[in-house]
Amino acid sequence: MFLRYLPITLLLSGIVSADSHCKTTPYDTTWPSDSDWTALNQSVGGALIKTRPVASSCYDGNPFSSTLTCDTVDDGWSSSAFHAGLPESIDYPFWANNSCVPPSDYAYRNDGCKLGGLPEFILNATTAEQVATAVRWASARNIRIIAKGTGHDLNGRSSGAYSLSIWIHQLRSIKLDSQWLRPSTNKTENVAILGSGNNWGRAMEATAAIGRILVSGQVKTVGLGGFIGGGGHGPLSSHYGLAADQVLQATVVTTAGDILVANEAQNQDLLWAIRGGGPGLYGIVTEFVLHTHPIPSNVVQTTLSLSMTGNDTGSSAAASWDAMALLSSALPDLMDAGVAGFGNAATLNVSPKSSSSVIQGIGATFTFFGYNTTASDIVSLLNPIRARMLQSGNGTLSVVIAEPIVFPTYLSFVDDLNDPATPVAQISLISSRLLGRSELTEISLGKLRAHLQDITKSQVEGGTAALVYGLQGGLGPRQVEASMRGALTPAWRSAYIHLISSGTYINTTDTAPQDALATAAAWVEEHKEAVWRKWAPGTGAYINEANPFNGNFQQDFYGGNYDRLLEIKDKYDPTASLYVRSGVGSHKWDYNLTTGKLCRK
């Protein structure tokens, strides 16, 4: 298949020392020449792409010769699907140093069209062999390597300056096997064998066609690789665990260019790391073998909404926090009864008539759903919670349970969750925590209320802060068999709620991203992370939706697994070619968005 490829001795000519202080950049004399890159392109069958920012067409002269019109770029810029279909583009350009952002996007400081934080070259991979050739070549030359599937990453881990990007978008094979033999056992599993470039929408449609379903993300355009590497939660997690808990086997290309199969019979340490030990760190995953589950016969969904009412807005605001604490404390029991879902809450400023001061209350809308159930069953579980919330408000609150919707198929339920699609290309620095019974039901409601008020503090005086509740823990993660558990932070095994807090202001228009992020990160560390450590000191956070500048990321993201993961990282990536912020081994490095340089500390 690869007879036309250049001899490996030619490919490895010009190798530089792997222990250089900084990763090589185009400003270094050791950076490969144009002829070197041409040789690499020939060796991978013409699959190498020189990065061409798509919004180049929106600038005079189209400096990078983008093939899309500026109108097309403007129309698609807020769409995750648009960015997923492009080799270089990511959902949140702030993480790429606002590189070549369309001038029409006034939410970002415009510094013209340049590569900036985007990769120098991109491999449009269609085979694991191509990936092996490219990463071996780049590692030998001390060039940073990144991986991009869909570019959906909230913390910009699928982009990086002066890098070679491995774009796995074309690795979209799908094979279903109901009798897959589990290595080192005599057991068979019902699995989906998926190229890592698939997104969850494609994968779910394939398995649903034969009455099976995957533990997937809620958003269909999200890809498999980074999602699984960080753990991966979704609508079925509270029943079956996280996506990382479903991995039976993975094919991984190491930075040395080795194509390894990791399962229970071989490369077990690599399999353990792939199962939730962080994405983009140990190699490029080209294929997953994932356990599938019987598809639900129906999904029943309803909402519960909390709002303030009445004339005494001061009493209503105070009561709203009591009701929010009551609801939060009730979630573990609700989940043990089979209910899943998510919730959105936001602070609201009110002005009591008896005072000139402004106080904050909170409002919320929770979406609850159950599988293989009835509308009356799910409402009967929610009614006692609603009654307690109303009682706490003493007539000053409105708590409404909507008429349930019964979806006849799981896919119709997921389609509804994705309509309309969530816009992207905006940014906020979030902070999050995994919370269990100890943090929700085994403390007084007064303490719980105080924690909720503390974590919704806004950086802007009088500003709004929001909470996002994910009901993805509980029995599912806790009951995952020991042999399927990997490096996923142990905090998931006792957690019920994944709680995200916003309220951080990032100056995206007047300040360089490096400086704006540093300012926001310092505030989050003092006013968000400190609250979590007081409220839930022994838990942790979900790495894919957390503060990437967390000062205690080794413990909060990886639990007690960090040291072992570091050994595995050094074993399979000895050249430290793969770097992501807050990833394993990142404590040894400093990445400067302004200069683009990645250097050892």
C-alpha positions as a printed Julia matrix, in Angstrom:
601×3 Matrix{Float64}:
   0.0     0.0    0.0
   2.82    2.38   0.83
   5.43    1.34  -1.76
   5.43    4.85  -3.18
   6.44    6.28   0.18
   9.97    7.54   0.7
  12.53    5.39   2.54
  12.53    5.94   6.27
  16.24    6.82   6.21
  15.45    9.82   4.02
  12.49   10.82   6.15
  14.58   10.84   9.33
  17.45   12.88   7.92
  17.95   16.16   9.73
  16.82   14.82  13.1
  17.4    17.27  15.95
  17.9    16.67  19.62
  14.67   15.71  21.4
  15.62   17.46  24.63
  15.69   21.01  23.23
  14.47   23.65  25.66
  11.66   24.76  23.34
   9.73   23.06  20.59
  11.03   24.01  17.17
   9.45   26.98  15.39
   9.79   28.36  11.85
  12.18   30.97  13.29
  14.69   28.29  14.27
  17.43   27.1   11.94
  16.39   23.51  12.64
  12.88   24.04  11.25
  12.4    21.78   8.2
  12.89   23.35   4.8
  10.16   23.52   2.17
  11.75   20.54   0.44
  11.61   18.6    3.72
   7.88   19.26   4.02
   7.44   18.3    0.38
   9.2    15.01   1.06
   6.89   14.36   4.01
   3.89   15.12   1.83
   5.07   12.57  -0.74
   5.58   10.0    2.0
   1.96   10.29   3.15
   0.49   10.15  -0.32
  -0.15   13.87  -0.69
  -2.22   14.14   2.49
  -0.28   17.08   3.96
  -2.03   20.45   3.98
  -0.43   23.87   4.45
  -2.72   25.64   6.89
  -5.1    27.98   5.12
  -7.3    29.94   7.57
 -10.8    29.87   6.2
 -11.53   33.53   7.01
  -8.61   34.66   4.85
 -11.17   35.46   2.15
 -12.53   38.21   4.41
  -9.24   40.14   4.22
  -7.74   42.2    1.41
  -5.96   40.03  -1.08
  -7.07   36.78   0.58
  -3.51   36.26   1.92
  -3.9    32.49   2.5
  -6.04   31.83  -0.59
  -9.1    30.53   1.23
 -11.42   28.7   -1.15
 -14.6    29.76   0.68
 -16.22   33.15   0.17
 -16.35   35.55   3.09
 -20.16   35.38   3.07
 -19.95   31.6    3.5
 -17.53   32.03   6.39
 -19.72   34.64   8.09
 -22.79   32.44   7.73
 -21.08   29.39   9.22
 -18.85   30.94  11.86
 -21.19   30.27  14.8
 -21.83   26.67  13.72
 -19.9    23.79  15.28
 -20.57   21.68  12.18
 -18.92   24.34  10.02
 -15.69   24.29  12.04
 -15.72   20.49  12.25
 -15.58   20.22   8.47
 -12.46   22.38   8.15
  -8.95   21.09   8.83
  -7.7    24.04  10.88
 -10.78   25.72  12.31
 -11.89   25.45  15.94
 -15.07   26.47  17.73
 -13.39   28.95  20.08
 -10.73   31.0   18.2
  -9.64   32.78  21.36
  -7.54   29.69  22.11
  -5.78   30.15  18.76
  -4.85   33.74  19.66
  -7.72   35.19  17.6
  -5.91   34.07  14.48
  -7.66   35.24  11.3
 -11.09   35.82  12.84
 -13.7    37.24  10.41
 -13.86   41.03  10.81
 -17.63   40.7   11.2
 -17.15   38.92  14.54
 -17.01   41.95  16.82
 -16.76   39.75  19.91
 -13.05   39.31  19.24
 -10.11   41.63  18.93
  -9.09   41.68  15.29
  -5.35   41.46  14.66
  -5.56   40.73  10.96
  -5.15   37.43   9.21
  -2.16   35.35  10.25
  -1.56   31.78  11.37
  -0.92   32.83  14.96
  -2.05   29.98  17.19
  -3.1    27.73  14.31
  -0.88   24.82  13.21
   1.67   25.27  10.44
   0.76   22.05   8.61
  -2.08   19.54   8.83
  -2.18   15.86   7.99
  -5.54   14.97   6.45
  -5.31   11.42   7.74
  -7.16    8.53   6.16
  -5.05    5.66   7.55
  -3.17    4.88  10.73
  -0.05    4.33   8.61
  -0.14    7.91   7.4
  -0.44    9.09  10.98
   2.52    6.93  12.01
   4.73    8.32   9.25
   3.83   11.93  10.05
   4.18   11.81  13.83
   7.45    9.9   13.65
   8.81   12.56  11.29
   7.63   15.48  13.43
   8.79   13.99  16.74
  12.25   13.4   15.33
  12.43   17.1   14.49
  11.18   18.35  17.86
   7.95   19.7   16.35
   4.85   19.93  18.48
   2.02   17.58  17.48
  -1.68   18.17  18.09
  -4.81   16.28  17.13
  -8.07   17.68  15.82
 -11.3    15.79  15.34
 -14.12   18.34  15.29
 -12.46   21.32  17.01
 -15.22   21.43  19.61
 -12.83   21.5   22.56
 -13.84   24.14  25.13
 -10.22   24.71  26.18
  -8.53   24.87  22.79
  -6.64   21.59  22.98
  -7.13   20.92  19.26
  -5.0    23.83  18.13
  -1.47   25.05  18.74
   1.1    27.35  17.15
   4.02   25.99  15.12
   2.61   22.49  15.23
   1.8    19.62  12.93
  -1.89   18.85  13.37
  -3.27   15.37  12.82
  -6.78   15.87  11.47
  -8.63   12.61  12.07
 -11.88   13.8   10.48
 -11.7    11.26   7.64
 -11.25    8.25   9.94
 -14.96    7.51   9.95
 -15.26    3.77   9.51
 -18.16    2.08  11.31
 -18.51   -1.64  11.93
 -20.98   -3.32  14.26
 -20.24   -6.72  15.81
 -22.62   -8.51  18.16
 -20.11  -11.31  18.85
 -16.82   -9.46  19.37
 -14.48  -11.68  21.37
 -13.12   -9.85  24.36
  -9.32  -10.39  24.54
  -8.03  -12.74  27.25
 -11.55  -13.95  27.97
 -14.09  -16.34  26.48
 -16.75  -13.63  26.59
 -18.26  -11.89  23.6
 -19.49   -8.29  23.55
 -21.93   -6.35  21.41
 -19.72   -3.54  20.12
 -19.31   -0.69  17.7
 -15.89   -0.48  16.03
 -15.52    3.19  15.18
 -12.92    5.29  13.44
 -11.99    8.11  15.79
 -13.05   10.74  13.25
 -16.72    9.92  13.69
 -19.0    12.25  15.57
 -21.64   10.99  17.95
 -24.49   11.75  15.56
 -23.14    9.33  12.92
 -22.23    6.7   15.48
 -25.62    6.77  17.2
 -27.53    6.49  13.94
 -25.53    3.39  13.02
 -26.09    1.59  16.32
 -29.72    2.65  16.65
 -30.46    0.98  13.32
 -29.83   -2.41  14.99
 -31.49   -1.57  18.32
 -28.34   -0.62  20.2
 -27.09    2.66  21.63
 -23.81    4.18  22.78
 -22.92    6.22  25.82
 -22.41    9.39  23.82
 -22.37   13.11  24.22
 -25.55   15.14  24.15
 -24.35   17.23  21.19
 -24.28   15.2   17.98
 -21.49   17.19  16.31
 -18.96   16.39  19.06
 -16.29   13.89  18.0
 -15.23   10.72  19.75
 -11.53   11.25  20.49
 -11.24   14.18  22.86
 -14.62   13.38  24.4
 -13.63    9.84  25.38
 -10.11   10.84  26.4
 -11.51   13.19  29.03
 -14.16   10.76  30.24
 -17.19   11.77  28.22
 -20.62   12.22  29.83
 -24.03   12.25  28.21
 -27.73   11.43  28.63
 -27.06    7.75  29.4
 -24.13    8.21  31.8
 -26.2     8.0   34.96
 -27.28    4.54  33.8
 -24.16    3.07  32.18
 -21.18    5.19  33.21
 -19.06    7.47  31.07
 -17.91    6.99  27.48
 -14.42    6.1   28.72
 -15.97    3.23  30.68
 -17.18    1.68  27.41
 -13.75    1.35  25.73
 -12.84   -2.29  25.16
  -9.99   -1.61  22.76
  -8.23    1.29  21.06
  -5.76    1.54  18.19
  -3.17    4.15  19.05
  -0.31    5.65  17.05
   2.54    6.67  19.34
   4.83    9.58  18.59
   7.57    7.07  17.77
   5.37    5.95  14.89
   4.3     2.63  16.37
   0.73    1.48  15.7
  -0.38   -0.27  18.88
  -3.54   -2.1   19.82
  -4.43   -1.52  23.47
  -6.8    -3.92  25.18
  -6.94   -6.22  28.19
  -4.38   -8.58  26.63
  -1.73   -6.11  25.41
  -0.59   -2.58  26.15
  -2.89   -2.6   29.16
  -1.29    0.52  30.62
  -2.07    2.47  27.45
  -5.68    1.26  27.51
  -5.96    2.37  31.13
  -4.69    5.86  30.23
  -6.97    6.18  27.19
  -9.97    5.49  29.45
 -10.33    9.02  30.79
  -6.7    10.0   31.47
  -6.93   13.08  29.28
  -7.11   13.57  25.5
  -4.28   14.26  23.07
  -1.52   13.02  25.38
  -0.44    9.41  24.87
  -0.75    9.03  21.12
  -3.21    9.54  18.29
  -6.2     7.22  18.65
  -7.4     6.08  15.24
 -10.04    3.54  16.27
 -12.2     2.65  19.26
 -14.07   -0.54  20.1
 -16.99    0.54  22.28
 -19.54   -1.44  24.24
 -23.13   -0.85  23.15
 -26.37   -1.12  25.15
 -30.01   -1.92  24.36
 -31.74    1.18  23.06
 -34.55    2.56  25.28
 -38.06    1.87  24.05
 -39.05    5.47  24.79
 -37.9     8.63  26.52
 -40.18   10.77  28.69
 -39.06   14.36  29.18
 -40.37   17.25  31.23
 -39.11   20.49  32.73
 -39.28   22.0   36.17
 -38.98   25.79  36.31
 -38.29   28.0   39.32
 -38.98   31.74  39.24
 -39.72   34.56  41.67
 -43.19   36.06  41.92
 -45.25   38.31  44.15
 -44.79   41.91  45.29
 -42.27   41.34  48.07
 -39.27   40.76  45.82
 -36.9    40.73  48.79
 -38.65   37.75  50.34
 -38.98   36.13  46.94
 -35.24   36.44  46.27
 -34.34   34.9   49.62
 -36.86   32.1   49.13
 -35.49   31.34  45.67
 -32.12   30.34  47.2
 -33.86   28.09  49.72
 -35.8    26.43  46.91
 -32.64   26.01  44.84
 -30.93   24.32  47.77
 -33.93   22.02  48.25
 -33.9    21.02  44.59
 -30.14   20.43  44.58
 -30.33   18.23  47.67
 -33.11   16.15  46.1
 -31.2    15.31  42.92
 -29.3    12.21  44.17
 -32.52   10.44  45.25
 -34.18   11.45  42.0
 -31.28    9.98  40.01
 -31.31    6.76  42.01
 -34.95    6.45  40.93
 -33.81    6.47  37.28
 -34.19   10.13  36.34
 -31.48   11.86  34.3
 -31.21   15.36  32.92
 -29.6    18.76  33.19
 -30.43   22.18  34.59
 -29.63   25.8   33.96
 -29.79   28.39  36.74
 -28.9    32.09  36.72
 -28.82   34.85  39.29
 -31.36   37.66  38.98
 -31.16   41.17  40.44
 -34.27   42.44  42.21
 -35.04   45.74  43.95
 -37.34   45.47  47.0
 -39.86   48.3   47.3
 -38.82   48.88  50.9
 -35.18   49.41  50.01
 -33.01   51.14  47.43
 -30.54   48.27  47.44
 -30.37   45.49  44.87
 -30.34   41.88  46.0
 -29.93   38.73  44.0
 -32.24   35.81  43.68
 -31.94   32.82  41.4
 -34.13   31.26  38.75
 -33.75   27.89  37.07
 -35.08   25.52  34.47
 -34.31   21.82  34.77
 -34.91   19.29  32.01
 -35.57   15.83  33.4
 -35.94   12.64  31.42
 -36.47    8.95  32.06
 -36.19    5.84  29.9
 -38.71    3.05  29.4
 -41.16    4.86  31.67
 -44.41    6.81  31.61
 -45.32   10.47  31.96
 -47.19    9.83  35.19
 -44.24    8.02  36.72
 -41.79   10.85  36.16
 -44.24   13.53  37.32
 -44.99   11.53  40.48
 -41.26   11.66  41.32
 -41.1    15.42  40.8
 -44.32   16.47  42.54
 -43.05   16.04  46.14
 -39.96   18.12  45.31
 -42.14   20.84  43.8
 -44.36   20.86  46.9
 -41.36   21.35  49.21
 -40.0    24.14  47.04
 -43.36   25.96  47.04
 -43.67   25.53  50.79
 -40.26   27.12  51.3
 -41.35   30.11  49.21
 -44.51   30.81  51.22
 -46.31   32.16  48.17
 -43.39   34.11  46.73
 -42.23   31.53  44.18
 -43.51   29.88  41.04
 -42.49   26.25  40.52
 -43.96   24.7   37.37
 -43.71   21.17  36.01
 -44.4    21.16  32.28
 -46.6    18.63  30.53
 -44.27   15.7   29.74
 -43.27   14.85  26.19
 -43.01   11.19  25.22
 -40.42   10.51  22.51
 -41.08    7.2   20.75
 -37.4     6.72  19.9
 -34.11    7.63  21.52
 -32.89    9.36  18.35
 -35.94   11.62  18.22
 -35.16   12.62  21.81
 -31.54   13.41  20.93
 -32.61   15.36  17.87
 -34.83   17.48  20.07
 -31.92   18.19  22.42
 -29.91   19.4   19.42
 -32.57   21.75  18.05
 -31.55   24.47  17.79
 -27.82   23.81  17.7
 -25.83   25.65  20.34
 -23.87   28.54  18.77
 -20.1    28.55  19.17
 -17.19   30.97  18.65
 -17.8    32.69  21.98
 -15.79   32.07  25.12
 -16.03   32.18  28.87
 -13.73   30.7   31.46
 -15.75   28.16  33.39
 -15.08   26.31  36.6
 -16.68   23.06  37.71
 -16.88   20.38  40.37
 -18.17   16.85  40.79
 -20.58   16.7   43.74
 -21.91   13.67  45.58
 -24.24   13.02  48.47
 -21.68   14.37  50.93
 -21.87   17.77  49.22
 -25.6    17.78  48.39
 -27.69   15.8   50.86
 -25.5    15.18  53.9
 -25.04   18.87  54.78
 -27.65   21.27  56.07
 -29.78   23.18  53.58
 -28.39   26.37  55.07
 -24.83   25.37  54.22
 -25.86   24.21  50.79
 -27.59   27.5   50.13
 -24.47   29.42  51.23
 -22.26   27.36  48.91
 -24.62   28.01  46.0
 -24.53   31.73  46.65
 -20.74   31.75  46.94
 -20.18   29.82  43.7
 -22.48   32.15  41.75
 -20.4    35.22  42.51
 -19.83   37.32  39.39
 -16.6    39.08  38.49
 -18.62   42.11  37.44
 -20.3    43.93  40.34
 -24.01   43.21  40.11
 -23.44   40.96  37.12
 -25.19   37.72  36.38
 -23.64   34.34  37.01
 -24.94   31.0   35.85
 -24.86   27.37  36.93
 -25.18   24.33  34.68
 -26.19   21.1   36.41
 -25.36   17.8   34.75
 -27.11   14.73  36.19
 -24.48   12.33  34.83
 -23.14   10.58  37.92
 -24.89    8.23  40.3
 -25.46    4.53  39.81
 -24.04    4.39  36.28
 -20.42    5.37  37.0
 -20.52    3.67  40.4
 -21.57    0.28  39.01
 -19.03    0.07  36.16
 -17.18   -3.22  36.55
 -13.63   -2.97  37.83
 -12.1    -4.4   34.64
 -13.59   -1.55  32.58
 -12.39    1.26  34.82
  -9.44    3.28  33.63
  -7.68    6.51  34.55
 -10.91    8.51  34.83
 -10.74   10.54  38.03
 -12.13    8.42  40.89
 -14.34   11.35  41.89
 -16.81   10.24  39.22
 -17.5     7.02  41.13
 -19.12    8.87  44.03
 -20.43   11.92  42.17
 -24.01   12.58  41.21
 -23.81   16.09  39.79
 -21.32   17.74  37.46
 -21.84   21.42  38.32
 -20.43   24.2   36.14
 -20.18   27.81  37.3
 -19.72   30.83  35.07
 -19.57   34.53  35.84
 -16.01   35.25  34.72
 -15.39   38.21  32.46
 -12.85   37.81  29.68
 -11.88   40.88  27.7
 -11.98   39.45  24.19
 -11.82   42.75  22.33
  -9.25   45.04  23.91
  -6.66   42.69  25.36
  -4.43   40.02  23.86
  -5.79   36.54  24.69
  -2.71   35.62  26.73
  -3.22   38.6   29.06
  -7.01   38.38  29.16
  -6.89   34.71  30.11
  -4.27   35.32  32.8
  -6.48   37.99  34.39
  -9.57   35.8   34.27
  -7.68   32.76  35.54
  -6.4    34.62  38.59
  -9.95   35.69  39.48
 -11.36   32.19  38.98
  -8.66   30.66  41.16
  -9.53   33.0   44.03
 -13.31   33.19  43.69
 -14.36   29.86  42.15
 -11.73   27.18  42.81
 -11.4    28.32  46.42
 -15.16   27.89  46.91
 -15.12   24.4   45.42
 -12.25   23.36  47.69
 -14.19   24.56  50.71
 -17.46   22.97  49.58
 -16.08   19.72  48.08
 -12.44   19.33  49.09
 -12.21   15.61  48.42
 -13.78   15.41  44.97
 -12.53   16.73  41.65
 -13.58   18.1   38.29
 -14.47   16.82  34.82
 -11.45   17.74  32.72
 -13.33   18.43  29.47
 -15.53   21.09  31.09
 -13.35   22.72  33.7
 -10.99   25.61  34.32
  -7.79   24.77  32.4
  -5.81   27.12  34.64
  -6.78   25.27  37.81
  -3.83   25.64  40.17
  -4.37   22.13  41.54
  -5.19   20.42  38.23
  -3.1    17.32  38.91
  -5.37   16.34  41.8
  -8.65   17.89  40.67
  -8.59   16.42  37.14
  -6.77   13.13  37.67
  -7.3    12.25  41.34
  -4.56    9.96  42.57
  -3.76    8.78  39.04
  -1.45   11.59  37.94
   1.92   10.02  38.78
   1.07    6.75  37.07
  -0.26    8.61  34.05
   2.95   10.62  33.86
   4.96    7.39  33.67
   2.72    6.16  30.84
   2.96    9.51  29.07
   6.78    9.4   29.21
   6.77    5.79  27.98
   4.62    6.33  24.89
   5.59    9.95  24.15
   9.24   10.18  25.24
   9.84   13.24  23.04
   6.98   15.15  24.75
   5.61   15.94  21.31
   2.01   15.99  22.52
   1.07   18.88  24.8
  -2.3    20.16  25.98
  -2.96   22.72  28.69
  -3.53   21.01  32.06
  -2.7    17.68  30.45
  -0.45   15.1   32.05
   3.12   16.41  31.87
   2.04   19.99  31.14
   3.43   21.13  34.5
   6.86   20.89  32.88
   6.0    23.26  30.03
   4.85   26.81  29.36
   2.81   27.68  26.27
   2.63   31.38  25.43
  -0.29   32.25  23.18
   1.26   35.57  22.21
   4.59   34.2   21.0
   3.33   30.74  20.13
   6.35   29.2   21.81
   6.13   26.0   23.85
   9.13   25.81  26.18
  10.21   23.83  29.19
   9.91   25.62  32.5
